[in-house]
PDB file of C-alpha atoms in Angstrom:
ATOM      1  CA  MET A   1      13.099  26.231   1.343  1.00  0.00           C
ATOM      2  CA  LEU A   2      13.193  23.655  -1.473  1.00  0.00           C
ATOM      3  CA  ILE A   3      14.597  24.689  -4.866  1.00  0.00           C
ATOM      4  CA  ILE A   4      13.552  22.740  -7.979  1.00  0.00           C
ATOM      5  CA  LYS A   5      15.705  23.248 -11.067  1.00  0.00           C
ATOM      6  CA  GLY A   6      15.317  21.923 -14.606  1.00  0.00           C
ATOM      7  CA  GLU A   7      12.521  21.600 -17.144  1.00  0.00           C
ATOM      8  CA  VAL A   8       9.871  20.238 -14.827  1.00  0.00           C
ATOM      9  CA  PRO A   9       6.076  20.575 -14.750  1.00  0.00           C
ATOM     10  CA  PRO A  10       4.741  23.380 -12.520  1.00  0.00           C
ATOM     11  CA  PHE A  11       3.565  22.555  -9.020  1.00  0.00           C
ATOM     12  CA  ALA A  12       0.591  24.392  -7.523  1.00  0.00           C
ATOM     13  CA  PHE A  13       2.496  24.974  -4.290  1.00  0.00           C
ATOM     14  CA  ALA A  14       5.708  26.248  -5.933  1.00  0.00           C
ATOM     15  CA  LYS A  15       6.569  29.713  -7.240  1.00  0.00           C
ATOM     16  CA  TYR A  16       8.941  30.356 -10.124  1.00  0.00           C
ATOM     17  CA  ASP A  17      11.884  32.609  -9.329  1.00  0.00           C
ATOM     18  CA  GLN A  18      13.103  34.439 -12.438  1.00  0.00           C
ATOM     19  CA  LYS A  19      16.386  35.396 -10.792  1.00  0.00           C
ATOM     20  CA  THR A  20      17.441  31.803 -10.032  1.00  0.00           C
ATOM     21  CA  GLN A  21      15.497  30.248 -12.924  1.00  0.00           C
ATOM     22  CA  ALA A  22      14.035  27.700 -10.532  1.00  0.00           C
ATOM     23  CA  PHE A  23      10.862  26.826  -8.644  1.00  0.00           C
ATOM     24  CA  ARG A  24      10.784  27.450  -4.891  1.00  0.00           C
ATOM     25  CA  CYS A  25       8.492  25.948  -2.269  1.00  0.00           C
ATOM     26  CA  GLU A  26       8.396  24.983   1.400  1.00  0.00           C
ATOM     27  CA  ALA A  27      10.671  22.081   2.333  1.00  0.00           C
ATOM     28  CA  ILE A  28       7.688  20.015   3.507  1.00  0.00           C
ATOM     29  CA  TYR A  29       6.822  19.353  -0.162  1.00  0.00           C
ATOM     30  CA  TYR A  30      10.131  17.526  -0.778  1.00  0.00           C
ATOM     31  CA  ARG A  31       8.600  14.045  -0.775  1.00  0.00           C
ATOM     32  CA  SER A  32       5.682  15.057  -2.980  1.00  0.00           C
ATOM     33  CA  VAL A  33       7.978  16.744  -5.520  1.00  0.00           C
ATOM     34  CA  LYS A  34      10.423  13.864  -5.703  1.00  0.00           C
ATOM     35  CA  GLU A  35       7.774  11.139  -5.965  1.00  0.00           C
ATOM     36  CA  THR A  36       5.811  13.082  -8.601  1.00  0.00           C
ATOM     37  CA  LEU A  37       8.859  13.672 -10.794  1.00  0.00           C
ATOM     38  CA  GLU A  38      10.029  10.065 -10.512  1.00  0.00           C
ATOM     39  CA  ALA A  39       6.540   8.780 -11.323  1.00  0.00           C
ATOM     40  CA  LYS A  40       6.561  10.899 -14.494  1.00  0.00           C
ATOM     41  CA  GLY A  41       9.879   9.452 -15.586  1.00  0.00           C
ATOM     42  CA  PHE A  42      12.168  12.348 -14.688  1.00  0.00           C
ATOM     43  CA  GLU A  43      15.710  11.587 -13.597  1.00  0.00           C
ATOM     44  CA  VAL A  44      16.045  13.357 -10.260  1.00  0.00           C
ATOM     45  CA  LEU A  45      19.364  14.608  -8.933  1.00  0.00           C
ATOM     46  CA  ASP A  46      18.681  15.001  -5.223  1.00  0.00           C
ATOM     47  CA  GLU A  47      21.047  17.483  -3.621  1.00  0.00           C
ATOM     48  CA  ALA A  48      18.569  18.625  -0.999  1.00  0.00           C
ATOM     49  CA  LEU A  49      19.066  16.110   1.804  1.00  0.00           C
ATOM     50  CA  GLU A  50      22.337  16.118   3.697  1.00  0.00           C
ATOM     51  CA  ARG A  51      23.154  12.425   3.855  1.00  0.00           C
ATOM     52  CA  GLN A  52      24.194  11.279   7.324  1.00  0.00           C
ATOM     53  CA  SER A  53      25.257   7.849   8.502  1.00  0.00           C
ATOM     54  CA  PHE A  54      23.014   6.399  11.208  1.00  0.00           C
ATOM     55  CA  LYS A  55      24.265   3.984  13.840  1.00  0.00           C
ATOM     56  CA  SER A  56      21.649   1.244  14.008  1.00  0.00           C
ATOM     57  CA  PHE A  57      20.474  -0.010  17.384  1.00  0.00           C
ATOM     58  CA  THR A  58      18.097  -2.696  18.606  1.00  0.00           C
ATOM     59  CA  HIS A  59      15.669  -2.378  21.481  1.00  0.00           C
ATOM     60  CA  THR A  60      14.245  -4.900  23.916  1.00  0.00           C
ATOM     61  CA  ILE A  61      10.733  -3.472  24.017  1.00  0.00           C
ATOM     62  CA  LYS A  62       8.002  -6.053  23.509  1.00  0.00           C
ATOM     63  CA  LEU A  63       5.237  -4.179  21.726  1.00  0.00           C
ATOM     64  CA  ARG A  64       1.731  -4.867  22.919  1.00  0.00           C
ATOM     65  CA  GLU A  65      -0.910  -5.809  20.370  1.00  0.00           C
ATOM     66  CA  TYR A  66      -2.339  -2.294  20.063  1.00  0.00           C
ATOM     67  CA  GLN A  67       1.165  -0.806  19.787  1.00  0.00           C
ATOM     68  CA  GLU A  68       2.076  -3.239  17.021  1.00  0.00           C
ATOM     69  CA  GLU A  69      -1.144  -2.340  15.220  1.00  0.00           C
ATOM     70  CA  ALA A  70      -0.343   1.373  15.501  1.00  0.00           C
ATOM     71  CA  TYR A  71       3.113   0.839  14.005  1.00  0.00           C
ATOM     72  CA  THR A  72       1.737  -1.314  11.179  1.00  0.00           C
ATOM     73  CA  ARG A  73      -0.888   1.293  10.306  1.00  0.00           C
ATOM     74  CA  TRP A  74       1.748   4.020  10.334  1.00  0.00           C
ATOM     75  CA  ILE A  75       3.849   2.015   7.879  1.00  0.00           C
ATOM     76  CA  SER A  76       0.793   1.411   5.676  1.00  0.00           C
ATOM     77  CA  ALA A  77       0.073   5.163   5.664  1.00  0.00           C
ATOM     78  CA  GLY A  78       3.449   5.823   4.052  1.00  0.00           C
ATOM     79  CA  LYS A  79       5.316   6.291   7.339  1.00  0.00           C
ATOM     80  CA  ARG A  80       3.375   9.456   8.077  1.00  0.00           C
ATOM     81  CA  GLY A  81       0.730   9.993  10.705  1.00  0.00           C
ATOM     82  CA  VAL A  82      -0.392  10.589  14.274  1.00  0.00           C
ATOM     83  CA  ILE A  83      -0.816   7.939  16.970  1.00  0.00           C
ATOM     84  CA  VAL A  84      -3.316   8.756  19.722  1.00  0.00           C
ATOM     85  CA  PHE A  85      -2.933   6.792  22.967  1.00  0.00           C
ATOM     86  CA  PRO A  86      -3.925   7.784  26.515  1.00  0.00           C
ATOM     87  CA  THR A  87      -1.204   8.738  28.978  1.00  0.00           C
ATOM     88  CA  GLY A  88       0.775   5.694  30.091  1.00  0.00           C
ATOM     89  CA  ALA A  89      -0.168   3.536  27.102  1.00  0.00           C
ATOM     90  CA  GLY A  90       3.319   3.488  25.598  1.00  0.00           C
ATOM     91  CA  LYS A  91       3.416   5.943  22.704  1.00  0.00           C
ATOM     92  CA  THR A  92       7.171   6.310  23.151  1.00  0.00           C
ATOM     93  CA  ALA A  93       7.676   2.564  22.662  1.00  0.00           C
ATOM     94  CA  VAL A  94       6.076   2.725  19.212  1.00  0.00           C
ATOM     95  CA  ALA A  95       8.308   5.636  18.231  1.00  0.00           C
ATOM     96  CA  ILE A  96      11.495   3.932  19.435  1.00  0.00           C
ATOM     97  CA  HIS A  97      10.504   0.835  17.461  1.00  0.00           C
ATOM     98  CA  ALA A  98      10.033   2.997  14.361  1.00  0.00           C
ATOM     99  CA  ILE A  99      13.379   4.769  14.834  1.00  0.00           C
ATOM    100  CA  SER A 100      15.145   1.423  15.247  1.00  0.00           C
ATOM    101  CA  GLU A 101      13.419  -0.231  12.288  1.00  0.00           C
ATOM    102  CA  LEU A 102      13.896   2.648   9.845  1.00  0.00           C
ATOM    103  CA  SER A 103      17.489   3.392  10.903  1.00  0.00           C
ATOM    104  CA  LYS A 104      17.318   6.804   9.241  1.00  0.00           C
ATOM    105  CA  PRO A 105      18.583  10.142  10.588  1.00  0.00           C
ATOM    106  CA  THR A 106      15.932  11.146  13.116  1.00  0.00           C
ATOM    107  CA  LEU A 107      14.903  14.290  14.976  1.00  0.00           C
ATOM    108  CA  VAL A 108      12.780  13.803  18.109  1.00  0.00           C
ATOM    109  CA  VAL A 109      10.968  16.942  19.295  1.00  0.00           C
ATOM    110  CA  ALA A 110       9.512  17.141  22.816  1.00  0.00           C
ATOM    111  CA  PRO A 111       7.856  20.025  24.685  1.00  0.00           C
ATOM    112  CA  THR A 112      10.117  20.176  27.763  1.00  0.00           C
ATOM    113  CA  LEU A 113      13.737  19.596  28.758  1.00  0.00           C
ATOM    114  CA  ASP A 114      12.568  16.946  31.234  1.00  0.00           C
ATOM    115  CA  LEU A 115      11.024  14.958  28.387  1.00  0.00           C
ATOM    116  CA  VAL A 116      14.139  15.503  26.262  1.00  0.00           C
ATOM    117  CA  SER A 117      16.177  14.003  29.105  1.00  0.00           C
ATOM    118  CA  GLN A 118      13.805  11.030  29.312  1.00  0.00           C
ATOM    119  CA  TRP A 119      14.055  10.402  25.570  1.00  0.00           C
ATOM    120  CA  GLU A 120      17.836  10.664  25.704  1.00  0.00           C
ATOM    121  CA  GLY A 121      18.120   8.223  28.594  1.00  0.00           C
ATOM    122  CA  LEU A 122      15.761   5.674  27.085  1.00  0.00           C
ATOM    123  CA  LEU A 123      17.399   5.737  23.653  1.00  0.00           C
ATOM    124  CA  LYS A 124      20.881   5.485  25.169  1.00  0.00           C
ATOM    125  CA  SER A 125      19.768   2.489  27.241  1.00  0.00           C
ATOM    126  CA  PHE A 126      19.417   0.603  23.945  1.00  0.00           C
ATOM    127  CA  GLY A 127      22.852   1.639  22.736  1.00  0.00           C
ATOM    128  CA  ALA A 128      21.758   4.517  20.501  1.00  0.00           C
ATOM    129  CA  GLU A 129      24.079   7.460  19.913  1.00  0.00           C
ATOM    130  CA  VAL A 130      22.037  10.505  20.932  1.00  0.00           C
ATOM    131  CA  SER A 131      22.694  14.226  20.486  1.00  0.00           C
ATOM    132  CA  VAL A 132      20.777  16.903  22.383  1.00  0.00           C
ATOM    133  CA  LEU A 133      19.902  20.401  21.190  1.00  0.00           C
ATOM    134  CA  GLY A 134      18.615  22.613  23.986  1.00  0.00           C
ATOM    135  CA  GLY A 135      19.220  23.374  27.645  1.00  0.00           C
ATOM    136  CA  GLY A 136      22.667  24.758  26.903  1.00  0.00           C
ATOM    137  CA  ARG A 137      23.678  21.818  24.719  1.00  0.00           C
ATOM    138  CA  LYS A 138      24.178  22.402  20.996  1.00  0.00           C
ATOM    139  CA  GLU A 139      24.709  18.915  19.605  1.00  0.00           C
ATOM    140  CA  VAL A 140      23.245  17.898  16.254  1.00  0.00           C
ATOM    141  CA  GLY A 141      23.829  14.312  15.148  1.00  0.00           C
ATOM    142  CA  SER A 142      21.994  11.686  13.132  1.00  0.00           C
ATOM    143  CA  LEU A 143      19.747  11.012  16.149  1.00  0.00           C
ATOM    144  CA  THR A 144      18.963  14.299  17.859  1.00  0.00           C
ATOM    145  CA  VAL A 145      16.479  15.065  20.629  1.00  0.00           C
ATOM    146  CA  THR A 146      15.361  18.652  21.120  1.00  0.00           C
ATOM    147  CA  THR A 147      12.557  20.868  22.391  1.00  0.00           C
ATOM    148  CA  TYR A 148       9.938  22.616  20.275  1.00  0.00           C
ATOM    149  CA  ASP A 149      11.492  25.936  21.284  1.00  0.00           C
ATOM    150  CA  SER A 150      15.004  24.958  20.169  1.00  0.00           C
ATOM    151  CA  ALA A 151      13.814  23.271  16.979  1.00  0.00           C
ATOM    152  CA  SER A 152      11.821  26.385  16.093  1.00  0.00           C
ATOM    153  CA  ILE A 153      14.859  28.606  16.582  1.00  0.00           C
ATOM    154  CA  HIS A 154      17.155  26.335  14.542  1.00  0.00           C
ATOM    155  CA  TYR A 155      14.642  25.032  11.983  1.00  0.00           C
ATOM    156  CA  GLU A 156      16.636  26.299   8.995  1.00  0.00           C
ATOM    157  CA  GLU A 157      19.786  24.551  10.201  1.00  0.00           C
ATOM    158  CA  LEU A 158      17.893  21.313  10.907  1.00  0.00           C
ATOM    159  CA  GLY A 159      15.678  21.270   7.827  1.00  0.00           C
ATOM    160  CA  ASN A 160      17.830  19.160   5.490  1.00  0.00           C
ATOM    161  CA  LYS A 161      19.455  16.829   8.027  1.00  0.00           C
ATOM    162  CA  PHE A 162      16.723  14.324   8.931  1.00  0.00           C
ATOM    163  CA  GLU A 163      14.544  11.762   7.184  1.00  0.00           C
ATOM    164  CA  LEU A 164      12.305  10.945  10.155  1.00  0.00           C
ATOM    165  CA  LEU A 165      10.641  13.444  12.488  1.00  0.00           C
ATOM    166  CA  VAL A 166       9.048  12.279  15.744  1.00  0.00           C
ATOM    167  CA  PHE A 167       6.857  14.852  17.479  1.00  0.00           C
ATOM    168  CA  ASP A 168       6.098  13.992  21.105  1.00  0.00           C
ATOM    169  CA  GLU A 169       2.927  15.746  22.319  1.00  0.00           C
ATOM    170  CA  VAL A 170       2.287  16.655  18.688  1.00  0.00           C
ATOM    171  CA  HIS A 171      -0.681  18.870  19.562  1.00  0.00           C
ATOM    172  CA  HIS A 172       1.917  21.580  20.285  1.00  0.00           C
ATOM    173  CA  LEU A 173       3.132  21.548  16.675  1.00  0.00           C
ATOM    174  CA  PRO A 174       0.336  23.541  14.933  1.00  0.00           C
ATOM    175  CA  ALA A 175       1.140  26.619  17.011  1.00  0.00           C
ATOM    176  CA  PRO A 176       2.329  29.244  14.503  1.00  0.00           C
ATOM    177  CA  VAL A 177       5.767  29.562  16.098  1.00  0.00           C
ATOM    178  CA  PHE A 178       6.324  25.775  16.088  1.00  0.00           C
ATOM    179  CA  SER A 179       4.759  24.764  12.775  1.00  0.00           C
ATOM    180  CA  ARG A 180       7.782  25.982  10.854  1.00  0.00           C
ATOM    181  CA  ILE A 181       9.690  23.003  12.279  1.00  0.00           C
ATOM    182  CA  ALA A 182       7.524  20.771  10.087  1.00  0.00           C
ATOM    183  CA  LEU A 183       7.145  23.211   7.191  1.00  0.00           C
ATOM    184  CA  GLY A 184      10.888  23.780   6.998  1.00  0.00           C
ATOM    185  CA  SER A 185      11.914  20.124   7.077  1.00  0.00           C
ATOM    186  CA  LEU A 186      12.552  17.846   4.100  1.00  0.00           C
ATOM    187  CA  ALA A 187      11.870  14.748   6.221  1.00  0.00           C
ATOM    188  CA  PRO A 188       9.688  12.376   4.155  1.00  0.00           C
ATOM    189  CA  TYR A 189       8.713  10.315   7.211  1.00  0.00           C
ATOM    190  CA  ARG A 190       6.864  11.780  10.193  1.00  0.00           C
ATOM    191  CA  MET A 191       5.250  10.454  13.366  1.00  0.00           C
ATOM    192  CA  GLY A 192       3.184  12.391  15.879  1.00  0.00           C
ATOM    193  CA  LEU A 193       2.362  11.167  19.391  1.00  0.00           C
ATOM    194  CA  THR A 194      -0.357  12.554  21.632  1.00  0.00           C
ATOM    195  CA  ALA A 195      -3.122  11.722  24.068  1.00  0.00           C
ATOM    196  CA  THR A 196      -5.084  14.847  23.161  1.00  0.00           C
ATOM    197  CA  PRO A 197      -4.847  15.833  19.482  1.00  0.00           C
ATOM    198  CA  GLU A 198      -7.600  18.460  19.597  1.00  0.00           C
ATOM    199  CA  ARG A 199      -6.783  22.115  20.239  1.00  0.00           C
ATOM    200  CA  GLU A 200      -9.227  24.775  21.390  1.00  0.00           C
ATOM    201  CA  ASP A 201      -8.122  27.058  18.541  1.00  0.00           C
ATOM    202  CA  GLY A 202      -8.944  24.384  15.945  1.00  0.00           C
ATOM    203  CA  LEU A 203      -5.413  24.311  14.539  1.00  0.00           C
ATOM    204  CA  HIS A 204      -5.244  20.534  15.028  1.00  0.00           C
ATOM    205  CA  SER A 205      -6.862  20.447  11.580  1.00  0.00           C
ATOM    206  CA  LEU A 206      -3.371  21.227  10.249  1.00  0.00           C
ATOM    207  CA  LEU A 207      -1.818  18.033  11.619  1.00  0.00           C
ATOM    208  CA  PRO A 208      -2.660  15.897   8.536  1.00  0.00           C
ATOM    209  CA  PHE A 209      -0.700  18.393   6.433  1.00  0.00           C
ATOM    210  CA  LEU A 210       2.198  18.863   8.847  1.00  0.00           C
ATOM    211  CA  VAL A 211       2.624  15.247  10.009  1.00  0.00           C
ATOM    212  CA  GLY A 212      -0.085  13.028   8.568  1.00  0.00           C
ATOM    213  CA  PRO A 213      -3.553  11.776   9.524  1.00  0.00           C
ATOM    214  CA  VAL A 214      -4.455   9.917  12.702  1.00  0.00           C
ATOM    215  CA  VAL A 215      -3.429   6.371  11.787  1.00  0.00           C
ATOM    216  CA  HIS A 216      -4.404   4.669  15.031  1.00  0.00           C
ATOM    217  CA  SER A 217      -6.275   5.664  18.158  1.00  0.00           C
ATOM    218  CA  ALA A 218      -6.967   3.759  21.367  1.00  0.00           C
ATOM    219  CA  SER A 219      -9.032   5.150  24.227  1.00  0.00           C
ATOM    220  CA  HIS A 220      -8.495   4.654  27.938  1.00  0.00           C
ATOM    221  CA  GLU A 221     -11.733   2.677  28.066  1.00  0.00           C
ATOM    222  CA  GLU A 222     -10.376   0.205  25.510  1.00  0.00           C
ATOM    223  CA  LEU A 223      -7.138  -0.337  27.421  1.00  0.00           C
ATOM    224  CA  ALA A 224      -8.358  -0.068  31.028  1.00  0.00           C
ATOM    225  CA  GLY A 225      -8.159  -3.189  33.142  1.00  0.00           C
ATOM    226  CA  LYS A 226      -5.693  -5.089  30.963  1.00  0.00           C
ATOM    227  CA  TYR A 227      -3.077  -2.433  30.212  1.00  0.00           C
ATOM    228  CA  LEU A 228      -4.046   0.650  32.233  1.00  0.00           C
ATOM    229  CA  SER A 229      -5.439   1.232  35.704  1.00  0.00           C
ATOM    230  CA  GLU A 230      -9.023   2.372  36.076  1.00  0.00           C
ATOM    231  CA  TYR A 231      -9.453   6.058  36.823  1.00  0.00           C
ATOM    232  CA  GLU A 232     -11.958   8.878  36.567  1.00  0.00           C
ATOM    233  CA  THR A 233     -11.343  12.188  34.843  1.00  0.00           C
ATOM    234  CA  GLU A 234     -12.660  15.379  36.391  1.00  0.00           C
ATOM    235  CA  VAL A 235     -12.197  18.800  34.818  1.00  0.00           C
ATOM    236  CA  VAL A 236     -11.344  21.557  37.282  1.00  0.00           C
ATOM    237  CA  LYS A 237     -11.644  25.045  35.818  1.00  0.00           C
ATOM    238  CA  VAL A 238      -9.200  27.665  37.039  1.00  0.00           C
ATOM    239  CA  LYS A 239      -9.552  31.417  36.572  1.00  0.00           C
ATOM    240  CA  LEU A 240      -6.680  33.679  35.651  1.00  0.00           C
ATOM    241  CA  SER A 241      -5.726  36.291  38.198  1.00  0.00           C
ATOM    242  CA  GLN A 242      -6.585  39.886  37.310  1.00  0.00           C
ATOM    243  CA  LYS A 243      -2.967  40.566  36.333  1.00  0.00           C
ATOM    244  CA  GLU A 244      -2.772  37.380  34.255  1.00  0.00           C
ATOM    245  CA  ARG A 245      -6.076  38.199  32.531  1.00  0.00           C
ATOM    246  CA  GLU A 246      -4.883  41.699  31.639  1.00  0.00           C
ATOM    247  CA  GLN A 247      -1.612  40.370  30.236  1.00  0.00           C
ATOM    248  CA  TYR A 248      -3.399  37.604  28.335  1.00  0.00           C
ATOM    249  CA  ASP A 249      -5.958  39.972  26.799  1.00  0.00           C
ATOM    250  CA  ALA A 250      -3.279  42.482  25.786  1.00  0.00           C
ATOM    251  CA  LEU A 251      -1.175  39.818  24.065  1.00  0.00           C
ATOM    252  CA  MET A 252      -4.140  38.276  22.258  1.00  0.00           C
ATOM    253  CA  GLU A 253      -5.230  41.723  21.086  1.00  0.00           C
ATOM    254  CA  VAL A 254      -1.813  42.158  19.439  1.00  0.00           C
ATOM    255  CA  TYR A 255      -2.272  38.802  17.712  1.00  0.00           C
ATOM    256  CA  ARG A 256      -5.890  39.308  16.577  1.00  0.00           C
ATOM    257  CA  SER A 257      -5.433  42.896  15.410  1.00  0.00           C
ATOM    258  CA  THR A 258      -2.399  41.937  13.311  1.00  0.00           C
ATOM    259  CA  LEU A 259      -4.257  39.070  11.629  1.00  0.00           C
ATOM    260  CA  LYS A 260      -7.160  41.423  10.952  1.00  0.00           C
ATOM    261  CA  LYS A 261      -4.825  44.081   9.542  1.00  0.00           C
ATOM    262  CA  TYR A 262      -3.348  41.622   7.032  1.00  0.00           C
ATOM    263  CA  ASN A 263      -6.695  39.912   6.388  1.00  0.00           C
ATOM    264  CA  ILE A 264      -5.369  36.514   7.487  1.00  0.00           C
ATOM    265  CA  ARG A 265      -7.868  33.845   8.497  1.00  0.00           C
ATOM    266  CA  LEU A 266      -6.567  30.523   9.772  1.00  0.00           C
ATOM    267  CA  ARG A 267      -9.176  28.297   8.158  1.00  0.00           C
ATOM    268  CA  SER A 268      -6.924  26.078   6.077  1.00  0.00           C
ATOM    269  CA  PRO A 269      -3.331  24.836   5.839  1.00  0.00           C
ATOM    270  CA  ALA A 270      -2.760  27.320   3.021  1.00  0.00           C
ATOM    271  CA  GLU A 271      -3.738  30.305   5.185  1.00  0.00           C
ATOM    272  CA  PHE A 272      -1.648  28.993   8.032  1.00  0.00           C
ATOM    273  CA  GLN A 273       1.339  28.474   5.757  1.00  0.00           C
ATOM    274  CA  ARG A 274       0.952  32.025   4.491  1.00  0.00           C
ATOM    275  CA  LEU A 275       1.090  33.333   8.058  1.00  0.00           C
ATOM    276  CA  VAL A 276       4.262  31.398   8.880  1.00  0.00           C
ATOM    277  CA  VAL A 277       5.953  32.409   5.621  1.00  0.00           C
ATOM    278  CA  LEU A 278       5.096  36.058   6.199  1.00  0.00           C
ATOM    279  CA  SER A 279       6.519  35.914   9.728  1.00  0.00           C
ATOM    280  CA  GLY A 280       9.932  35.248   8.226  1.00  0.00           C
ATOM    281  CA  THR A 281      10.044  38.677   6.581  1.00  0.00           C
ATOM    282  CA  ASN A 282       7.406  40.685   8.441  1.00  0.00           C
ATOM    283  CA  ARG A 283       8.454  41.733  11.953  1.00  0.00           C
ATOM    284  CA  GLU A 284       4.908  42.754  12.885  1.00  0.00           C
ATOM    285  CA  ILE A 285       3.492  39.314  12.080  1.00  0.00           C
ATOM    286  CA  ARG A 286       6.338  37.584  13.871  1.00  0.00           C
ATOM    287  CA  LYS A 287       5.684  39.802  16.895  1.00  0.00           C
ATOM    288  CA  ALA A 288       2.019  38.783  16.745  1.00  0.00           C
ATOM    289  CA  LEU A 289       2.881  35.080  16.695  1.00  0.00           C
ATOM    290  CA  LEU A 290       5.215  35.512  19.649  1.00  0.00           C
ATOM    291  CA  ALA A 291       2.484  37.415  21.504  1.00  0.00           C
ATOM    292  CA  ARG A 292       0.075  34.528  20.978  1.00  0.00           C
ATOM    293  CA  THR A 293       2.646  32.057  22.270  1.00  0.00           C
ATOM    294  CA  GLU A 294       3.206  34.169  25.396  1.00  0.00           C
ATOM    295  CA  ALA A 295      -0.551  34.368  25.947  1.00  0.00           C
ATOM    296  CA  GLN A 296      -0.789  30.584  25.793  1.00  0.00           C
ATOM    297  CA  LYS A 297       2.015  30.260  28.338  1.00  0.00           C
ATOM    298  CA  ILE A 298       0.062  32.493  30.718  1.00  0.00           C
ATOM    299  CA  ALA A 299      -3.048  30.342  30.296  1.00  0.00           C
ATOM    300  CA  PHE A 300      -1.190  27.049  30.651  1.00  0.00           C
ATOM    301  CA  ASN A 301       0.783  28.195  33.703  1.00  0.00           C
ATOM    302  CA  ALA A 302      -1.894  30.125  35.576  1.00  0.00           C
ATOM    303  CA  SER A 303      -1.014  30.629  39.235  1.00  0.00           C
ATOM    304  CA  GLY A 304      -4.459  29.329  40.171  1.00  0.00           C
ATOM    305  CA  LYS A 305      -3.465  25.859  38.966  1.00  0.00           C
ATOM    306  CA  ILE A 306      -0.838  25.615  41.699  1.00  0.00           C
ATOM    307  CA  GLU A 307      -3.391  26.536  44.349  1.00  0.00           C
ATOM    308  CA  VAL A 308      -5.841  23.910  43.071  1.00  0.00           C
ATOM    309  CA  LEU A 309      -3.065  21.315  42.965  1.00  0.00           C
ATOM    310  CA  ARG A 310      -2.021  22.163  46.530  1.00  0.00           C
ATOM    311  CA  ALA A 311      -5.604  21.730  47.715  1.00  0.00           C
ATOM    312  CA  LEU A 312      -5.916  18.374  45.948  1.00  0.00           C
ATOM    313  CA  LEU A 313      -2.676  17.095  47.471  1.00  0.00           C
ATOM    314  CA  GLU A 314      -3.858  18.105  50.942  1.00  0.00           C
ATOM    315  CA  ARG A 315      -7.124  16.206  50.387  1.00  0.00           C
ATOM    316  CA  PHE A 316      -5.443  13.004  49.265  1.00  0.00           C
TER     317      PHE A 316
END
């Protein structure tokens, strides 16, 4: 939560709190508030960010032309935005270049502990001092790598510590349980990395608000031959087992019925923000968001996928 004190103009996204005699809004608006006040000639005393020293490091990565273009466009977009590259095209290289160039306290968020370990190893190979939050480790330093799950749990603690957020596989971020990582952070600079920005639930429309717009995109067809191997993509549909389907339907019914009860429709960033804010004080809504997350886990980890994978491996 960001608190704005003093005789300042009202902001559409901020509410005035009579008790504290101050405006309050989500931390994500920090940059907008500060830049607006400074542009209007206000002298701003910034006590929101916790200033941390950052040990600079240099990397030996030689960016390819399309990677350099992605970084340049991200800079031009105000150091906010999403980079869309196919798998294997080197999204991580662009992010490491950005972390090194900015030399600001940075939080890297990845979906799994395996990816956290990869990020840690790669950053350390260039001499960076890396802390890890997750998997039994509770380190928080000026360059921290964590999972979406851990960042979501500790978002209040992390919110004022970083100036750059890097979201690996950023399509995970708009999920209601994870979006508060972005909403609750003051970080003025944000980078999202993904090969597949679209989500079936349409919540990818929130990414411009949470992280920034797509600043650069390169398809496999554009990079095949010179940078990537040729391959064909085939979609194999897998059905949930009867037990999985029953569990999935029950969890999604909890989610949908709760949204209907509170007349919440996720058609805009404002509606989504309302849902996340309410989950902080409303146990029923929080339970609904957790139910939706569990339903997604069932769909993503369907037992049928293992059987299909086993059959494919036997064929090839």
